[in-house]
Amino acid sequence: MQVKLKFAPIIKMLIVTAVVALIIVFISIWFKSLPNPEYLMKNSWILASLVHVPQFLIPFLLICYLTKGKIGKY
């Protein structure tokens, strides 16, 4: 039995990865432009939230959008 490789899901996930990476880069640039980034560095949970929450939410929302709400198919 041969398995057929579907390229559409691979391309969609590459797009999801690229979007998330760009957003993380923008968060990093925004963080460095703040007047007092040392405060956030001392309170690392704030910085971790700024990075990790979008890392989870954005791919999840994109997957929901791409699968038209049928996450089980993903």
Coordinates of N, CA and C in Angstrom, one line a residue:
M1 N 0.8 -1.2 0.0 CA 0.0 0.0 0.0 C 0.9 1.2 0.0
Q2 N 0.7 2.1 -1.0 CA 1.4 3.3 -1.1 C 0.7 4.5 -0.4
V3 N 1.4 5.3 0.3 CA 0.8 6.4 1.0 C 1.1 7.7 0.1
K4 N 0.0 8.4 -0.2 CA 0.1 9.6 -1.0 C 0.4 10.8 -0.1
L5 N 1.4 11.5 -0.5 CA 1.8 12.7 0.3 C 0.9 13.9 -0.2
K6 N 0.2 14.5 0.8 CA -0.6 15.7 0.4 C 0.2 17.0 0.8
F7 N 0.5 17.8 -0.2 CA 1.3 19.0 0.0 C 0.5 20.2 0.6
A8 N -0.8 20.2 0.4 CA -1.6 21.4 0.9 C -1.4 21.5 2.5
P9 N -1.5 20.5 3.3 CA -1.4 20.7 4.7 C 0.0 21.1 5.1
I10 N 1.0 20.6 4.4 CA 2.4 21.0 4.7 C 2.6 22.5 4.4
I11 N 2.1 22.9 3.3 CA 2.2 24.4 2.9 C 1.5 25.2 3.9
K12 N 0.3 24.8 4.3 CA -0.5 25.6 5.3 C 0.3 25.7 6.6
M13 N 0.9 24.6 7.0 CA 1.6 24.6 8.3 C 2.9 25.5 8.2
L14 N 3.5 25.5 7.0 CA 4.7 26.4 6.8 C 4.2 27.8 6.9
I15 N 3.0 28.1 6.4 CA 2.5 29.5 6.5 C 2.2 29.8 7.9
V16 N 1.6 28.9 8.7 CA 1.4 29.1 10.1 C 2.7 29.4 10.8
T17 N 3.7 28.6 10.5 CA 5.0 28.8 11.2 C 5.6 30.1 10.9
A18 N 5.5 30.5 9.6 CA 6.1 31.8 9.2 C 5.3 33.0 9.9
V19 N 4.0 32.9 10.0 CA 3.2 34.0 10.6 C 3.6 34.1 12.1
V20 N 3.7 32.9 12.8 CA 4.0 33.0 14.2 C 5.4 33.5 14.4
A21 N 6.4 33.1 13.5 CA 7.7 33.6 13.7 C 7.8 35.1 13.5
L22 N 7.0 35.6 12.5 CA 7.0 37.1 12.3 C 6.4 37.8 13.5
I23 N 5.4 37.3 14.0 CA 4.8 37.9 15.2 C 5.7 37.9 16.4
I24 N 6.5 36.9 16.6 CA 7.4 36.8 17.7 C 8.6 37.8 17.4
V25 N 9.0 38.0 16.2 CA 10.0 39.0 15.9 C 9.5 40.4 16.2
F26 N 8.2 40.6 15.8 CA 7.6 41.9 16.1 C 7.5 42.2 17.6
I27 N 7.1 41.2 18.4 CA 7.1 41.3 19.8 C 8.5 41.6 20.4
S28 N 9.5 41.0 19.8 CA 10.8 41.2 20.3 C 11.3 42.7 20.0
I29 N 11.0 43.1 18.8 CA 11.3 44.5 18.4 C 10.5 45.5 19.3
W30 N 9.2 45.2 19.5 CA 8.4 46.1 20.4 C 9.0 46.1 21.8
F31 N 9.4 44.9 22.3 CA 10.0 44.8 23.7 C 11.2 45.7 23.8
K32 N 12.1 45.6 22.8 CA 13.4 46.4 22.8 C 13.1 47.9 22.7
S33 N 12.0 48.3 22.1 CA 11.7 49.7 22.0 C 11.0 50.3 23.2
L34 N 10.7 49.5 24.2 CA 10.0 50.0 25.4 C 11.0 50.9 26.2
P35 N 10.5 51.9 26.9 CA 11.4 52.8 27.6 C 12.2 52.1 28.8
N36 N 11.6 51.1 29.3 CA 12.2 50.4 30.5 C 12.1 48.9 30.4
P37 N 12.8 48.3 29.4 CA 12.8 46.8 29.2 C 13.4 46.1 30.4
E38 N 14.2 46.7 31.2 CA 14.8 46.0 32.3 C 13.8 45.6 33.3
Y39 N 12.7 46.3 33.5 CA 11.7 45.9 34.4 C 11.0 44.6 34.0
L40 N 10.8 44.5 32.7 CA 10.2 43.2 32.2 C 11.2 42.1 32.3
M41 N 12.5 42.4 32.2 CA 13.5 41.3 32.3 C 13.6 40.8 33.7
K42 N 13.4 41.7 34.7 CA 13.4 41.3 36.1 C 12.2 40.5 36.4
N43 N 11.1 40.8 35.8 CA 9.8 40.1 36.0 C 9.6 39.2 34.8
S44 N 10.3 38.1 34.7 CA 10.4 37.3 33.5 C 9.1 36.7 33.1
W45 N 8.1 36.6 34.1 CA 6.8 36.0 33.8 C 6.1 36.9 32.8
I46 N 6.3 38.2 32.9 CA 5.6 39.1 32.0 C 6.1 38.9 30.6
L47 N 7.4 38.8 30.4 CA 8.0 38.6 29.1 C 7.6 37.2 28.6
A48 N 7.6 36.3 29.4 CA 7.3 34.9 29.0 C 5.8 34.9 28.5
S49 N 4.9 35.6 29.1 CA 3.5 35.7 28.7 C 3.4 36.4 27.4
L50 N 4.2 37.4 27.2 CA 4.1 38.2 25.9 C 4.6 37.3 24.7
V51 N 5.4 36.4 25.0 CA 5.9 35.5 23.9 C 5.1 34.2 23.8
H52 N 4.8 33.6 24.9 CA 4.2 32.2 24.8 C 2.7 32.2 24.5
V53 N 2.0 33.2 25.0 CA 0.6 33.3 24.7 C 0.4 33.4 23.2
P54 N 1.0 34.3 22.5 CA 0.8 34.4 21.1 C 1.3 33.1 20.4
Q55 N 2.4 32.5 20.9 CA 2.9 31.3 20.3 C 1.8 30.1 20.3
F56 N 1.0 30.1 21.3 CA -0.1 29.1 21.4 C -1.3 29.6 20.6
L57 N -1.8 30.8 20.9 CA -3.0 31.3 20.3 C -3.0 31.4 18.8
I58 N -2.0 32.0 18.2 CA -2.0 32.3 16.8 C -2.0 31.0 16.0
P59 N -1.2 30.0 16.2 CA -1.3 28.8 15.5 C -2.7 28.1 15.7
F60 N -3.2 28.1 16.9 CA -4.5 27.5 17.2 C -5.6 28.2 16.4
L61 N -5.6 29.5 16.4 CA -6.6 30.3 15.6 C -6.4 30.1 14.1
L62 N -5.2 30.0 13.6 CA -5.0 29.8 12.2 C -5.4 28.4 11.8
I63 N -5.1 27.4 12.7 CA -5.6 26.0 12.4 C -7.1 26.0 12.4
C64 N -7.7 26.6 13.3 CA -9.2 26.7 13.4 C -9.7 27.3 12.1
Y65 N -9.1 28.4 11.6 CA -9.5 29.1 10.4 C -9.3 28.2 9.2
L66 N -8.1 27.6 9.1 CA -7.8 26.8 7.9 C -8.7 25.5 7.8
T67 N -9.1 24.9 9.0 CA -9.9 23.7 9.0 C -11.4 24.1 9.0
K68 N -11.7 25.4 9.0 CA -13.1 25.8 9.1 C -13.8 25.3 10.3
G69 N -13.0 25.3 11.4 CA -13.6 24.9 12.7 C -13.6 23.4 13.0
K70 N -13.1 22.6 12.0 CA -13.1 21.1 12.2 C -11.7 20.7 12.6
I71 N -11.3 20.9 13.8 CA -10.0 20.7 14.3 C -9.6 19.2 14.2
G72 N -10.6 18.3 14.4 CA -10.4 16.9 14.3 C -9.8 16.4 13.0
K73 N -10.1 17.2 11.9 CA -9.5 16.8 10.6 C -8.0 17.2 10.5
Y74 N -7.6 18.2 11.3 CA -6.2 18.6 11.3 C -5.4 17.5 11.9

